[in-house]
Amino acid sequence: MPLTLHHLDHSQSERIIWLAEELGLDYNYVFHQRSPLFAPQSLRDVHPMGSAPVIEDDPSPITGTQVKLAESSAIVEYIIAAHGNGRFARTPKDGEEYVHYLEWFHFANGSFQPGLFRVLMSRGADPNSPIVERSLRKWEHLLSLIDARLAKTGAYLAGLELTAADIMIFVTLTTMRGFATIEFDTTKHANILAYLQRVGERPAYQKAIKICEGEDFVPLLGAKVEPFAFMKRWIAST
């Protein structure tokens, strides 16, 4: 098994484990524990980025040498190309679906994940601050775009089948909310909530979450969430 996947608990690296499970890949799994909130030294020892996800492929079927790679989107594209025979991606041959795939794949970390973290960083600040108000308005706008797209397809972001665009965005709609305790409106976000249940039923997703967070972890698929226990402890200590 040349492929090694490094996962940090409660992090976006669950995407990579999920993708590997969807593809049915064999891989070595390395778990890293937050210390107490941020990534530990063990991840910095693997890659200078010092965050998750990180993968090692030795030897890579593309280069013939060892590859160490960080950044979720880069890793997802690499695994699909090197080990997935193109599955869960779209190409220009797929026409309009390729365009939607490309946009939503990059929307995940280009706009959506930063939007959530802006909301997270504004917690505890003056709610009447123009920056806080703008952050919340932007977040609601991003959610409305996702909900409208899911209403149109009735299934997934690129079309009727799951793609890597869904794998990229799903963690921000679920696990990352345990940091910001963001709730969804059952009316305004009805299509998002239906999407969470639909994707959450996939066996590969369920298996990946158990691998990443343990048998007792309950995926954050509902409208309301509770903050993670380690977040409560960290906030109390600051």
mmCIF file of C-alpha atoms in Angstrom:
data_model
loop_
_atom_site.group_PDB
_atom_site.id
_atom_site.type_symbol
_atom_site.label_atom_id
_atom_site.label_comp_id
_atom_site.label_asym_id
_atom_site.label_seq_id
_atom_site.Cartn_x
_atom_site.Cartn_y
_atom_site.Cartn_z
ATOM 1 C CA MET A 1 0.000 0.000 0.000
ATOM 2 C CA PRO A 2 2.047 2.970 -1.196
ATOM 3 C CA LEU A 3 -0.648 5.504 -0.294
ATOM 4 C CA THR A 4 -0.618 6.968 3.240
ATOM 5 C CA LEU A 5 -3.397 9.318 4.360
ATOM 6 C CA HIS A 6 -2.865 11.587 7.362
ATOM 7 C CA HIS A 7 -5.991 12.701 9.224
ATOM 8 C CA LEU A 8 -6.372 15.313 11.965
ATOM 9 C CA ASP A 9 -9.405 14.695 14.153
ATOM 10 C CA HIS A 10 -12.472 16.848 13.437
ATOM 11 C CA SER A 11 -10.967 18.373 10.320
ATOM 12 C CA GLN A 12 -11.374 18.736 6.594
ATOM 13 C CA SER A 13 -9.027 15.797 6.042
ATOM 14 C CA GLU A 14 -12.073 13.538 6.456
ATOM 15 C CA ARG A 15 -12.670 14.384 2.793
ATOM 16 C CA ILE A 16 -9.649 12.367 1.790
ATOM 17 C CA ILE A 17 -10.566 9.277 3.797
ATOM 18 C CA TRP A 18 -14.097 9.450 2.380
ATOM 19 C CA LEU A 19 -12.822 9.723 -1.192
ATOM 20 C CA ALA A 20 -10.517 6.747 -0.659
ATOM 21 C CA GLU A 21 -13.429 4.708 0.677
ATOM 22 C CA GLU A 22 -15.671 5.691 -2.240
ATOM 23 C CA LEU A 23 -12.913 4.551 -4.605
ATOM 24 C CA GLY A 24 -12.304 1.331 -2.657
ATOM 25 C CA LEU A 25 -8.581 2.095 -2.282
ATOM 26 C CA ASP A 26 -6.126 0.348 -0.015
ATOM 27 C CA TYR A 27 -4.215 2.851 2.094
ATOM 28 C CA ASN A 28 -2.246 3.345 5.273
ATOM 29 C CA TYR A 29 -4.074 5.519 7.774
ATOM 30 C CA VAL A 30 -2.297 7.813 10.239
ATOM 31 C CA PHE A 31 -4.307 9.617 12.907
ATOM 32 C CA HIS A 32 -3.175 12.904 14.486
ATOM 33 C CA GLN A 33 -4.763 14.309 17.656
ATOM 34 C CA ARG A 34 -5.355 18.041 18.122
ATOM 35 C CA SER A 35 -3.042 19.576 20.706
ATOM 36 C CA PRO A 36 -5.249 20.896 22.270
ATOM 37 C CA LEU A 37 -7.013 22.765 19.430
ATOM 38 C CA PHE A 38 -4.526 23.099 16.624
ATOM 39 C CA ALA A 39 -2.497 20.583 14.624
ATOM 40 C CA PRO A 40 0.306 18.814 16.532
ATOM 41 C CA GLN A 41 4.012 18.693 15.750
ATOM 42 C CA SER A 42 3.533 15.259 14.166
ATOM 43 C CA LEU A 43 1.860 16.867 11.139
ATOM 44 C CA ARG A 44 4.617 19.461 10.786
ATOM 45 C CA ASP A 45 7.073 16.577 10.800
ATOM 46 C CA VAL A 46 5.323 15.096 7.753
ATOM 47 C CA HIS A 47 4.903 18.264 5.659
ATOM 48 C CA PRO A 48 6.012 21.879 6.199
ATOM 49 C CA MET A 49 2.397 23.023 5.780
ATOM 50 C CA GLY A 50 1.824 21.608 9.263
ATOM 51 C CA SER A 51 -1.881 20.981 8.765
ATOM 52 C CA ALA A 52 -4.229 18.303 7.484
ATOM 53 C CA PRO A 53 -4.813 16.744 5.071
ATOM 54 C CA VAL A 54 -1.456 15.437 3.958
ATOM 55 C CA ILE A 55 -0.785 12.350 1.874
ATOM 56 C CA GLU A 56 2.323 10.378 1.038
ATOM 57 C CA ASP A 57 2.505 8.223 -2.089
ATOM 58 C CA ASP A 58 5.644 6.124 -2.358
ATOM 59 C CA PRO A 59 6.187 5.473 -5.154
ATOM 60 C CA SER A 60 3.704 7.636 -7.008
ATOM 61 C CA PRO A 61 2.324 6.030 -10.180
ATOM 62 C CA ILE A 62 2.717 9.452 -11.796
ATOM 63 C CA THR A 63 6.288 10.391 -10.854
ATOM 64 C CA GLY A 64 7.768 7.019 -9.961
ATOM 65 C CA THR A 65 9.160 8.640 -6.799
ATOM 66 C CA GLN A 66 7.767 9.622 -3.413
ATOM 67 C CA VAL A 67 5.121 12.345 -3.418
ATOM 68 C CA LYS A 68 4.100 14.323 -0.325
ATOM 69 C CA LEU A 69 1.112 16.533 -0.925
ATOM 70 C CA ALA A 70 -0.942 18.982 1.147
ATOM 71 C CA GLU A 71 -4.119 20.999 0.366
ATOM 72 C CA SER A 72 -7.474 19.253 0.105
ATOM 73 C CA SER A 73 -8.299 20.186 -3.468
ATOM 74 C CA ALA A 74 -4.856 19.232 -4.746
ATOM 75 C CA ILE A 75 -4.997 15.891 -2.915
ATOM 76 C CA VAL A 76 -8.488 15.085 -4.192
ATOM 77 C CA GLU A 77 -7.464 15.816 -7.779
ATOM 78 C CA TYR A 78 -4.258 13.812 -7.385
ATOM 79 C CA ILE A 79 -5.941 10.733 -5.929
ATOM 80 C CA ILE A 80 -8.630 10.746 -8.612
ATOM 81 C CA ALA A 81 -5.985 11.013 -11.340
ATOM 82 C CA ALA A 82 -3.359 8.681 -9.859
ATOM 83 C CA HIS A 83 -5.531 6.051 -8.197
ATOM 84 C CA GLY A 84 -9.160 6.646 -9.181
ATOM 85 C CA ASN A 85 -9.129 6.339 -12.979
ATOM 86 C CA GLY A 86 -10.974 9.668 -13.131
ATOM 87 C CA ARG A 87 -13.950 8.566 -11.014
ATOM 88 C CA PHE A 88 -15.860 11.316 -9.188
ATOM 89 C CA ALA A 89 -14.402 13.996 -11.467
ATOM 90 C CA ARG A 90 -15.824 15.597 -14.582
ATOM 91 C CA THR A 91 -14.003 16.638 -17.753
ATOM 92 C CA PRO A 92 -14.876 18.849 -20.746
ATOM 93 C CA LYS A 93 -16.320 15.739 -22.385
ATOM 94 C CA ASP A 94 -19.138 15.926 -19.819
ATOM 95 C CA GLY A 95 -20.336 19.242 -21.231
ATOM 96 C CA GLU A 96 -22.381 21.494 -18.959
ATOM 97 C CA GLU A 97 -21.910 19.182 -15.978
ATOM 98 C CA TYR A 98 -18.158 19.801 -16.186
ATOM 99 C CA VAL A 99 -18.709 23.542 -15.802
ATOM 100 C CA HIS A 100 -20.866 23.055 -12.700
ATOM 101 C CA TYR A 101 -18.400 20.548 -11.289
ATOM 102 C CA LEU A 102 -15.481 22.920 -11.768
ATOM 103 C CA GLU A 103 -17.247 25.860 -10.146
ATOM 104 C CA TRP A 104 -18.543 23.991 -7.099
ATOM 105 C CA PHE A 105 -15.303 22.068 -6.589
ATOM 106 C CA HIS A 106 -13.410 25.341 -6.180
ATOM 107 C CA PHE A 107 -16.267 27.118 -4.401
ATOM 108 C CA ALA A 108 -15.813 24.706 -1.469
ATOM 109 C CA ASN A 109 -12.466 26.038 -0.269
ATOM 110 C CA GLY A 110 -12.354 29.240 -2.311
ATOM 111 C CA SER A 111 -15.511 30.848 -0.909
ATOM 112 C CA PHE A 112 -17.492 28.561 1.368
ATOM 113 C CA GLN A 113 -14.914 27.399 3.910
ATOM 114 C CA PRO A 114 -13.484 30.934 4.336
ATOM 115 C CA GLY A 115 -17.049 32.197 4.785
ATOM 116 C CA LEU A 116 -17.611 29.817 7.663
ATOM 117 C CA PHE A 117 -14.345 30.772 9.330
ATOM 118 C CA ARG A 118 -15.194 34.463 9.086
ATOM 119 C CA VAL A 119 -18.355 33.693 11.033
ATOM 120 C CA LEU A 120 -16.363 31.629 13.521
ATOM 121 C CA MET A 121 -13.844 34.424 14.096
ATOM 122 C CA SER A 122 -16.642 36.950 14.664
ATOM 123 C CA ARG A 123 -18.110 34.973 17.578
ATOM 124 C CA GLY A 124 -18.006 37.099 20.716
ATOM 125 C CA ALA A 125 -17.505 40.323 18.765
ATOM 126 C CA ASP A 126 -19.962 43.225 18.723
ATOM 127 C CA PRO A 127 -22.965 41.863 16.763
ATOM 128 C CA ASN A 128 -23.595 45.366 15.413
ATOM 129 C CA SER A 129 -20.119 45.662 13.988
ATOM 130 C CA PRO A 130 -20.199 46.227 10.204
ATOM 131 C CA ILE A 131 -17.630 43.446 9.778
ATOM 132 C CA VAL A 132 -19.732 40.965 11.768
ATOM 133 C CA GLU A 133 -22.903 41.941 9.933
ATOM 134 C CA ARG A 134 -21.190 41.575 6.571
ATOM 135 C CA SER A 135 -19.753 38.188 7.532
ATOM 136 C CA LEU A 136 -23.192 36.885 8.471
ATOM 137 C CA ARG A 137 -24.816 38.291 5.332
ATOM 138 C CA LYS A 138 -22.104 36.726 3.195
ATOM 139 C CA TRP A 139 -22.555 33.359 4.913
ATOM 140 C CA GLU A 140 -26.299 33.411 4.333
ATOM 141 C CA HIS A 141 -25.733 34.318 0.706
ATOM 142 C CA LEU A 142 -23.336 31.386 0.246
ATOM 143 C CA LEU A 143 -25.869 29.021 1.802
ATOM 144 C CA SER A 144 -28.608 30.361 -0.475
ATOM 145 C CA LEU A 145 -26.453 29.621 -3.528
ATOM 146 C CA ILE A 146 -25.934 26.015 -2.431
ATOM 147 C CA ASP A 147 -29.591 25.524 -1.575
ATOM 148 C CA ALA A 148 -30.695 26.931 -4.934
ATOM 149 C CA ARG A 149 -28.313 24.647 -6.812
ATOM 150 C CA LEU A 150 -29.510 21.576 -4.923
ATOM 151 C CA ALA A 151 -33.119 22.570 -5.567
ATOM 152 C CA LYS A 152 -32.334 22.656 -9.280
ATOM 153 C CA THR A 153 -30.574 19.285 -9.483
ATOM 154 C CA GLY A 154 -32.596 17.505 -6.809
ATOM 155 C CA ALA A 155 -29.475 15.485 -6.103
ATOM 156 C CA TYR A 156 -25.871 16.706 -6.093
ATOM 157 C CA LEU A 157 -23.919 19.825 -6.967
ATOM 158 C CA ALA A 158 -22.712 18.858 -10.428
ATOM 159 C CA GLY A 159 -25.801 16.895 -11.391
ATOM 160 C CA LEU A 160 -27.492 13.612 -10.601
ATOM 161 C CA GLU A 161 -24.414 11.789 -9.297
ATOM 162 C CA LEU A 162 -21.980 12.379 -6.448
ATOM 163 C CA THR A 163 -18.708 13.994 -7.522
ATOM 164 C CA ALA A 164 -15.606 15.318 -5.837
ATOM 165 C CA ALA A 165 -17.347 18.699 -5.652
ATOM 166 C CA ASP A 166 -19.700 17.168 -3.081
ATOM 167 C CA ILE A 167 -16.824 15.490 -1.257
ATOM 168 C CA MET A 168 -15.073 18.857 -1.042
ATOM 169 C CA ILE A 169 -18.035 20.865 0.253
ATOM 170 C CA PHE A 170 -19.652 18.372 2.614
ATOM 171 C CA VAL A 171 -17.288 18.764 5.567
ATOM 172 C CA THR A 172 -18.025 22.498 5.751
ATOM 173 C CA LEU A 173 -21.743 21.775 5.883
ATOM 174 C CA THR A 174 -21.227 19.187 8.607
ATOM 175 C CA THR A 175 -18.151 18.682 10.792
ATOM 176 C CA MET A 176 -16.867 22.259 10.553
ATOM 177 C CA ARG A 177 -20.109 23.506 12.095
ATOM 178 C CA GLY A 178 -18.977 21.956 15.380
ATOM 179 C CA PHE A 179 -16.471 24.807 15.605
ATOM 180 C CA ALA A 180 -18.894 27.626 14.816
ATOM 181 C CA THR A 181 -22.204 26.040 16.017
ATOM 182 C CA ILE A 182 -23.949 27.323 12.913
ATOM 183 C CA GLU A 183 -27.576 26.268 12.500
ATOM 184 C CA PHE A 184 -29.596 25.780 9.340
ATOM 185 C CA ASP A 185 -33.099 27.076 8.826
ATOM 186 C CA THR A 186 -35.491 24.206 8.080
ATOM 187 C CA THR A 187 -37.308 26.367 5.511
ATOM 188 C CA LYS A 188 -34.577 28.442 3.864
ATOM 189 C CA HIS A 189 -32.121 25.558 3.845
ATOM 190 C CA ALA A 190 -34.506 22.680 3.228
ATOM 191 C CA ASN A 191 -32.603 21.461 0.177
ATOM 192 C CA ILE A 192 -29.294 21.522 2.048
ATOM 193 C CA LEU A 193 -30.790 19.508 4.905
ATOM 194 C CA ALA A 194 -32.215 16.935 2.476
ATOM 195 C CA TYR A 195 -28.792 16.767 0.812
ATOM 196 C CA LEU A 196 -27.093 16.134 4.162
ATOM 197 C CA GLN A 197 -29.364 13.183 4.826
ATOM 198 C CA ARG A 198 -28.941 11.816 1.304
ATOM 199 C CA VAL A 199 -25.154 11.958 1.354
ATOM 200 C CA GLY A 200 -24.994 10.880 4.991
ATOM 201 C CA GLU A 201 -26.595 7.560 4.049
ATOM 202 C CA ARG A 202 -23.736 6.600 1.738
ATOM 203 C CA PRO A 203 -21.881 3.568 3.180
ATOM 204 C CA ALA A 204 -18.478 4.965 2.217
ATOM 205 C CA TYR A 205 -19.206 8.220 4.058
ATOM 206 C CA GLN A 206 -20.410 6.399 7.146
ATOM 207 C CA LYS A 207 -17.330 4.187 7.161
ATOM 208 C CA ALA A 208 -14.991 7.143 6.682
ATOM 209 C CA ILE A 209 -16.518 9.082 9.575
ATOM 210 C CA LYS A 210 -16.114 6.101 11.895
ATOM 211 C CA ILE A 211 -12.483 5.738 10.825
ATOM 212 C CA CYS A 212 -11.819 9.447 11.274
ATOM 213 C CA GLU A 213 -13.746 10.221 14.461
ATOM 214 C CA GLY A 214 -14.566 6.910 16.125
ATOM 215 C CA GLU A 215 -17.577 4.660 16.471
ATOM 216 C CA ASP A 216 -19.420 6.999 18.847
ATOM 217 C CA PHE A 217 -19.183 10.125 16.700
ATOM 218 C CA VAL A 218 -22.541 11.288 15.335
ATOM 219 C CA PRO A 219 -22.203 13.172 12.012
ATOM 220 C CA LEU A 220 -23.569 16.721 12.132
ATOM 221 C CA LEU A 221 -26.347 16.232 9.588
ATOM 222 C CA GLY A 222 -29.209 18.090 11.284
ATOM 223 C CA ALA A 223 -30.311 21.708 11.443
ATOM 224 C CA LYS A 224 -28.859 22.292 14.915
ATOM 225 C CA VAL A 225 -25.449 21.358 16.277
ATOM 226 C CA GLU A 226 -23.610 21.513 19.567
ATOM 227 C CA PRO A 227 -20.038 22.825 19.761
ATOM 228 C CA PHE A 228 -17.347 20.198 20.130
ATOM 229 C CA ALA A 229 -16.281 19.559 23.711
ATOM 230 C CA PHE A 230 -12.694 20.613 22.994
ATOM 231 C CA MET A 231 -13.994 23.911 21.559
ATOM 232 C CA LYS A 232 -15.951 24.566 24.746
ATOM 233 C CA ARG A 233 -12.821 23.888 26.814
ATOM 234 C CA TRP A 234 -10.661 26.087 24.613
ATOM 235 C CA ILE A 235 -13.147 28.997 24.694
ATOM 236 C CA ALA A 236 -13.426 28.711 28.474
ATOM 237 C CA SER A 237 -9.652 28.902 28.807
ATOM 238 C CA THR A 238 -9.230 31.987 26.647
#
